[in-house]
XYZ file of C-alpha atoms in Angstrom:
358
model
C -8.027 5.490 -8.009
C -6.736 2.650 -10.181
C -8.597 -0.567 -10.797
C -6.205 -2.444 -8.497
C -7.530 -0.474 -5.528
C -11.212 -0.473 -6.486
C -13.420 -3.363 -7.475
C -17.077 -4.168 -7.678
C -18.234 -7.142 -5.701
C -21.540 -8.976 -5.468
C -22.821 -10.954 -2.546
C -24.818 -13.794 -4.096
C -26.387 -17.020 -2.940
C -24.158 -20.076 -2.930
C -24.636 -22.183 -6.013
C -25.853 -19.291 -8.161
C -22.357 -18.014 -8.850
C -18.883 -19.533 -8.771
C -17.494 -19.013 -5.293
C -14.372 -16.864 -5.116
C -12.151 -17.511 -2.137
C -10.775 -14.552 -0.179
C -7.226 -15.165 -1.401
C -8.448 -14.669 -4.980
C -9.730 -11.180 -4.270
C -6.629 -9.015 -4.564
C -7.452 -6.025 -2.374
C -9.977 -7.776 -0.147
C -7.909 -10.737 0.956
C -6.952 -9.322 4.354
C -10.418 -8.033 5.099
C -13.005 -10.523 3.895
C -11.872 -13.900 5.238
C -15.364 -15.299 4.711
C -16.920 -12.997 7.279
C -20.447 -14.166 8.062
C -22.519 -11.809 10.155
C -25.655 -9.740 10.130
C -24.653 -6.248 9.107
C -27.757 -4.501 10.419
C -31.475 -5.070 10.806
C -32.220 -3.309 7.522
C -29.232 -4.775 5.650
C -29.141 -8.453 6.505
C -26.521 -10.711 4.951
C -27.664 -14.318 5.479
C -25.204 -17.107 6.178
C -25.646 -18.582 2.697
C -24.313 -15.491 0.918
C -20.787 -15.469 -0.474
C -18.337 -13.188 -2.262
C -18.173 -13.142 -6.053
C -16.181 -11.059 -8.518
C -17.957 -8.756 -11.004
C -16.708 -10.739 -13.986
C -18.592 -13.727 -12.573
C -22.038 -12.143 -12.170
C -24.572 -13.716 -9.884
C -27.572 -15.450 -11.333
C -30.588 -13.265 -11.925
C -32.810 -16.122 -10.823
C -34.795 -16.380 -7.639
C -33.233 -15.267 -4.382
C -32.023 -11.936 -2.970
C -28.889 -10.181 -4.123
C -26.885 -7.475 -2.415
C -24.653 -5.609 -4.841
C -22.009 -3.263 -3.626
C -18.462 -2.024 -3.932
C -15.351 -2.018 -1.800
C -12.720 0.693 -1.920
C -9.426 0.565 -0.046
C -8.806 3.601 2.124
C -5.587 5.591 1.999
C -2.471 3.612 2.967
C -1.213 3.878 6.505
C 1.750 6.061 7.368
C 3.922 6.524 10.458
C 5.988 9.574 9.578
C 5.216 12.427 10.082
C 2.029 11.132 11.748
C 0.817 7.737 12.941
C -2.233 6.918 10.836
C -3.824 3.719 9.557
C -0.843 1.430 10.216
C -2.456 -1.123 12.510
C -5.280 -2.235 10.222
C -6.520 -2.703 6.678
C -9.638 -0.613 6.058
C -12.149 -0.835 3.242
C -15.057 1.465 2.459
C -18.192 -0.468 1.540
C -20.975 0.850 -0.682
C -24.385 -0.646 -1.393
C -26.317 -0.253 -4.651
C -23.994 2.423 -5.986
C -24.572 4.759 -3.067
C -21.860 6.697 -1.244
C -19.784 4.543 1.127
C -21.771 3.915 4.299
C -19.804 1.126 5.990
C -16.180 0.593 6.910
C -14.648 -2.869 7.165
C -11.584 -3.035 9.398
C -9.173 -5.932 9.795
C -6.298 -5.641 12.259
C -2.985 -6.319 10.547
C -1.594 -9.814 11.267
C 1.645 -8.367 12.655
C -0.342 -6.332 15.210
C -2.631 -9.040 16.549
C -0.243 -10.119 19.293
C -0.474 -6.588 20.690
C -4.247 -6.104 20.347
C -7.178 -7.938 21.922
C -9.609 -7.676 19.004
C -12.674 -8.768 20.965
C -11.951 -6.217 23.702
C -11.287 -3.493 21.121
C -14.562 -4.019 19.283
C -16.514 -4.351 22.536
C -15.051 -1.061 23.782
C -16.087 0.727 20.597
C -19.596 -0.686 20.867
C -19.889 0.651 24.412
C -18.529 4.040 23.329
C -20.984 4.108 20.414
C -23.869 3.648 22.858
C -22.695 6.923 24.420
C -22.569 8.616 20.975
C -18.797 8.783 21.269
C -17.867 6.465 18.365
C -19.288 4.966 15.160
C -21.493 1.951 15.806
C -19.954 -1.483 15.295
C -22.417 -3.544 13.258
C -20.654 -6.893 12.902
C -17.704 -8.586 14.574
C -15.501 -11.557 13.747
C -13.030 -11.355 16.627
C -11.227 -14.556 15.643
C -10.202 -12.926 12.361
C -9.776 -9.505 14.024
C -12.385 -8.026 11.682
C -15.378 -5.774 12.196
C -17.810 -3.714 10.141
C -18.769 -0.296 11.461
C -20.588 2.808 10.341
C -18.539 5.053 8.047
C -18.632 8.758 8.800
C -18.731 10.129 5.273
C -17.776 13.797 5.191
C -16.125 13.791 8.612
C -12.488 14.852 8.850
C -9.646 12.983 10.483
C -8.189 15.300 13.107
C -4.661 16.617 12.860
C -2.483 17.952 15.638
C -3.123 21.465 14.344
C -6.867 20.918 14.914
C -6.269 19.931 18.526
C -4.223 23.059 19.189
C -7.559 24.870 18.868
C -8.582 24.799 22.521
C -12.300 24.646 21.692
C -11.729 21.473 19.676
C -9.455 20.024 22.355
C -12.077 20.764 25.001
C -14.676 18.856 22.967
C -12.310 15.905 22.536
C -11.611 15.794 26.269
C -15.356 15.990 26.900
C -15.942 12.900 24.752
C -13.179 11.009 26.529
C -14.594 11.965 29.931
C -18.029 10.765 28.839
C -16.511 7.345 28.135
C -14.813 7.455 31.548
C -18.271 7.654 33.111
C -19.713 4.840 31.015
C -19.735 1.049 31.381
C -16.403 -0.542 32.149
C -14.471 -2.237 29.381
C -13.516 -5.895 29.409
C -9.772 -5.640 30.076
C -7.419 -3.584 32.256
C -4.645 -1.598 30.591
C -1.210 -1.003 32.093
C 1.241 1.143 30.122
C 4.060 -0.310 32.204
C 3.069 -3.908 31.483
C 3.128 -2.970 27.818
C 6.638 -1.560 28.184
C 7.866 -4.726 29.898
C 6.386 -6.951 27.189
C 7.870 -4.842 24.396
C 11.260 -4.736 26.126
C 11.318 -8.537 26.312
C 10.489 -8.805 22.627
C 13.050 -6.126 21.795
C 15.738 -8.081 23.671
C 14.904 -11.178 21.626
C 14.413 -9.690 18.179
C 16.350 -6.424 17.834
C 20.022 -6.718 16.927
C 21.032 -3.118 17.637
C 18.976 -1.317 20.247
C 19.959 2.156 21.510
C 22.863 1.934 23.948
C 20.944 3.850 26.618
C 17.804 1.705 26.385
C 18.451 -0.082 29.721
C 18.723 3.304 31.446
C 15.538 4.619 29.823
C 13.742 1.420 30.777
C 14.777 1.551 34.438
C 13.996 5.255 34.775
C 10.506 4.848 33.337
C 9.752 1.856 35.548
C 10.531 4.121 38.513
C 7.444 6.069 37.425
C 5.304 2.993 37.997
C 6.467 2.715 41.593
C 6.002 6.442 42.202
C 2.465 6.421 40.818
C 1.491 3.214 42.624
C 2.639 4.705 45.924
C 0.145 7.540 45.466
C -2.754 5.271 44.477
C -4.263 4.555 41.072
C -7.890 4.636 39.953
C -9.039 3.141 36.670
C -11.833 4.131 34.310
C -12.897 2.865 30.874
C -10.714 4.781 28.432
C -10.036 5.115 24.731
C -6.395 5.157 25.865
C -5.134 6.497 22.552
C -3.353 9.797 22.084
C -3.208 9.822 18.283
C -4.911 12.781 16.614
C -5.686 10.526 13.643
C -8.072 8.461 15.789
C -10.321 11.460 16.347
C -13.059 12.341 13.842
C -14.503 15.839 13.444
C -17.949 16.280 11.879
C -18.762 19.226 9.601
C -20.785 20.679 12.493
C -17.884 20.175 14.912
C -19.079 17.051 16.714
C -16.343 14.671 17.872
C -16.161 10.884 17.761
C -13.316 8.486 18.486
C -12.196 5.486 16.443
C -9.678 2.637 16.765
C -10.190 1.344 20.286
C -7.307 -1.096 19.874
C -5.608 0.101 23.053
C -8.798 0.695 25.015
C -9.322 -0.650 28.499
C -9.704 0.347 32.123
C -6.773 2.567 33.062
C -5.753 5.587 35.129
C -7.558 8.582 33.572
C -4.343 10.592 33.823
C -2.756 8.184 31.372
C -5.499 9.087 28.902
C -5.058 12.835 29.333
C -1.252 12.600 29.477
C -0.834 10.853 26.140
C -3.388 13.132 24.479
C -1.738 16.387 25.479
C 1.673 14.890 24.731
C 0.442 14.497 21.149
C -0.625 18.133 20.976
C 1.915 20.144 22.972
C 5.685 20.094 23.246
C 6.104 22.357 26.275
C 4.931 21.186 29.690
C 3.483 24.616 30.480
C 0.990 24.085 27.668
C -0.369 21.017 29.494
C -2.117 23.206 32.076
C -5.038 24.467 29.924
C -5.837 20.894 28.891
C -5.696 19.683 32.491
C -8.016 22.522 33.465
C -10.505 21.242 30.873
C -10.130 17.766 32.313
C -10.425 18.368 36.060
C -11.437 21.985 36.587
C -8.605 23.329 38.710
C -5.414 21.497 37.744
C -3.323 20.195 40.637
C 0.499 19.996 40.523
C 0.292 16.269 41.209
C -2.047 15.771 38.251
C 0.318 17.612 35.940
C 3.263 15.503 37.047
C 1.363 12.228 36.797
C 0.147 13.066 33.284
C 3.696 14.028 32.332
C 5.137 10.735 33.612
C 2.572 8.760 31.662
C 3.397 10.749 28.525
C 7.098 9.905 28.861
C 6.274 6.238 29.444
C 4.124 6.246 26.315
C 7.014 7.645 24.280
C 9.219 4.790 25.497
C 6.544 2.215 24.673
C 6.141 3.472 21.116
C 9.906 3.677 20.684
C 10.196 0.014 21.663
C 7.275 -0.865 19.399
C 9.001 0.821 16.461
C 12.186 -1.199 17.008
C 10.293 -4.473 17.395
C 8.180 -3.884 14.306
C 11.205 -2.884 12.242
C 12.858 -6.167 13.199
C 9.858 -8.484 12.855
C 7.300 -7.068 10.416
C 7.226 -8.113 6.773
C 5.897 -4.649 5.873
C 9.256 -3.135 4.955
C 7.623 -0.115 3.293
C 6.475 1.219 6.684
C 9.012 3.404 8.506
C 8.812 1.651 11.870
C 12.435 2.345 12.808
C 12.245 6.035 11.994
C 9.060 6.413 14.033
C 10.550 4.548 16.995
C 13.751 6.617 16.805
C 11.711 9.835 16.976
C 9.772 8.621 20.032
C 13.040 7.696 21.774
C 14.383 11.211 21.147
C 11.300 12.722 22.756
C 11.491 10.290 25.681
C 15.142 11.192 26.384
C 14.476 14.914 26.203
C 11.522 14.685 28.580
C 13.392 12.502 31.075
C 16.062 15.175 31.290
C 13.504 17.577 32.752
C 12.169 15.210 35.432
C 13.176 15.983 39.019
C 12.654 12.538 40.500
C 12.782 13.867 44.048
C 9.950 16.365 43.674
C 7.912 14.076 41.416
C 8.092 11.241 43.938
C 6.564 13.510 46.583
C 3.645 14.616 44.433
C 2.165 12.504 41.632
C-alpha cells in the first residue's frame, strides 16, 4: 500500500508536540475529527491527548505516549456487490502490533439516512450477545465509533451463504438478536421508501417512467401486511453478505448496524434470502431454518419485503447519483440493477392470493 494510504501517527500530550488538526491529516480527515473517548479499560486515551504526525514526533519527556498506526481499508464498491460504501473505515494498530481496532465514520452523504447513535447502540447490544464486534468508543455527533477489529476473519460473499450450513449459522445469529434487548428505534421499510421517493422527486431529473407504478404496487404490500398484523423484534435489518463476518473456525458475527431497529422479523429474513437466492423456491430451506416448518404466508410476506427492499435500494441509487459528490461510486448502476430485480419480482406476484395470506 502506498504512503498516501498508510501513515504513522502518535497520540501525544498537548503542548509536547505541535497539534495537527484533522483536516491536515490526509487519510484521517473523515475519521478523526478530534474524537475524545476512552478506548478501553486497558488502553485509555485521556482527554488531553491529541493527534500528531510522525514527522513531528512527540516529546520524550514526562507523560504517557500511545504510538500507533492507521491504515485505510479497501475502498467501497457497489457493483457487483455492495460493500464499504456508507462509511470510511480505518484499521488502527498499537505499538507496531497487528491491527486490533477499527475506526468507522459514516460518510457525510449518508448521515441523513442513518441514525448513528441508534446504529452504534444496536451493535453494542448485539456484541453483548456475542453476535457482533464490541463497540469501544462512540462519538455519535460525528457519526464515528471505534470497535474491535476481527483480524483474520473473512467478509462473507453470496457464494458463502449458498452453503446452507453457513446460512443456517447466519440465521441463528440473527434470531439470537431477535430475542435480545430491544433497539432504540423502530424501522419501517415502507417509511424508508416514502422518504426516498420524496427525495427522488425533488432531486432526480430523469427517473424511470414506471416508477410511480412500482411505488404504488409496493405500497399495496404495506396495507396487505398490516391487515394481517405485524410484530417487531430487534433486528440487524441488513441483507448484505458483506456485513457478515466468518471466523476461521466458522463462527459468525454481524457488522454495520446502520439500518438496525425493531422491525418485522420477516423483513429481516426476506432481505437476507433475497441477497442469496434468485428463485422463490429456494427461499423455503432458509425459511425452514428460521421458523421450523415454513408456512405459505411466511414465504409470501418475506417475498413482499424483499421486493420492497429492491425498490428502496433502487430509489437510494438514483438519489445518491443525483446528490452525492462521490462521482466515482456507481450509484446509478446499482440502483438500475435493483429496479430490474424489483420489476421482475413484481411480475410474479398474484396480488389476490397474496392479500389472502401474508
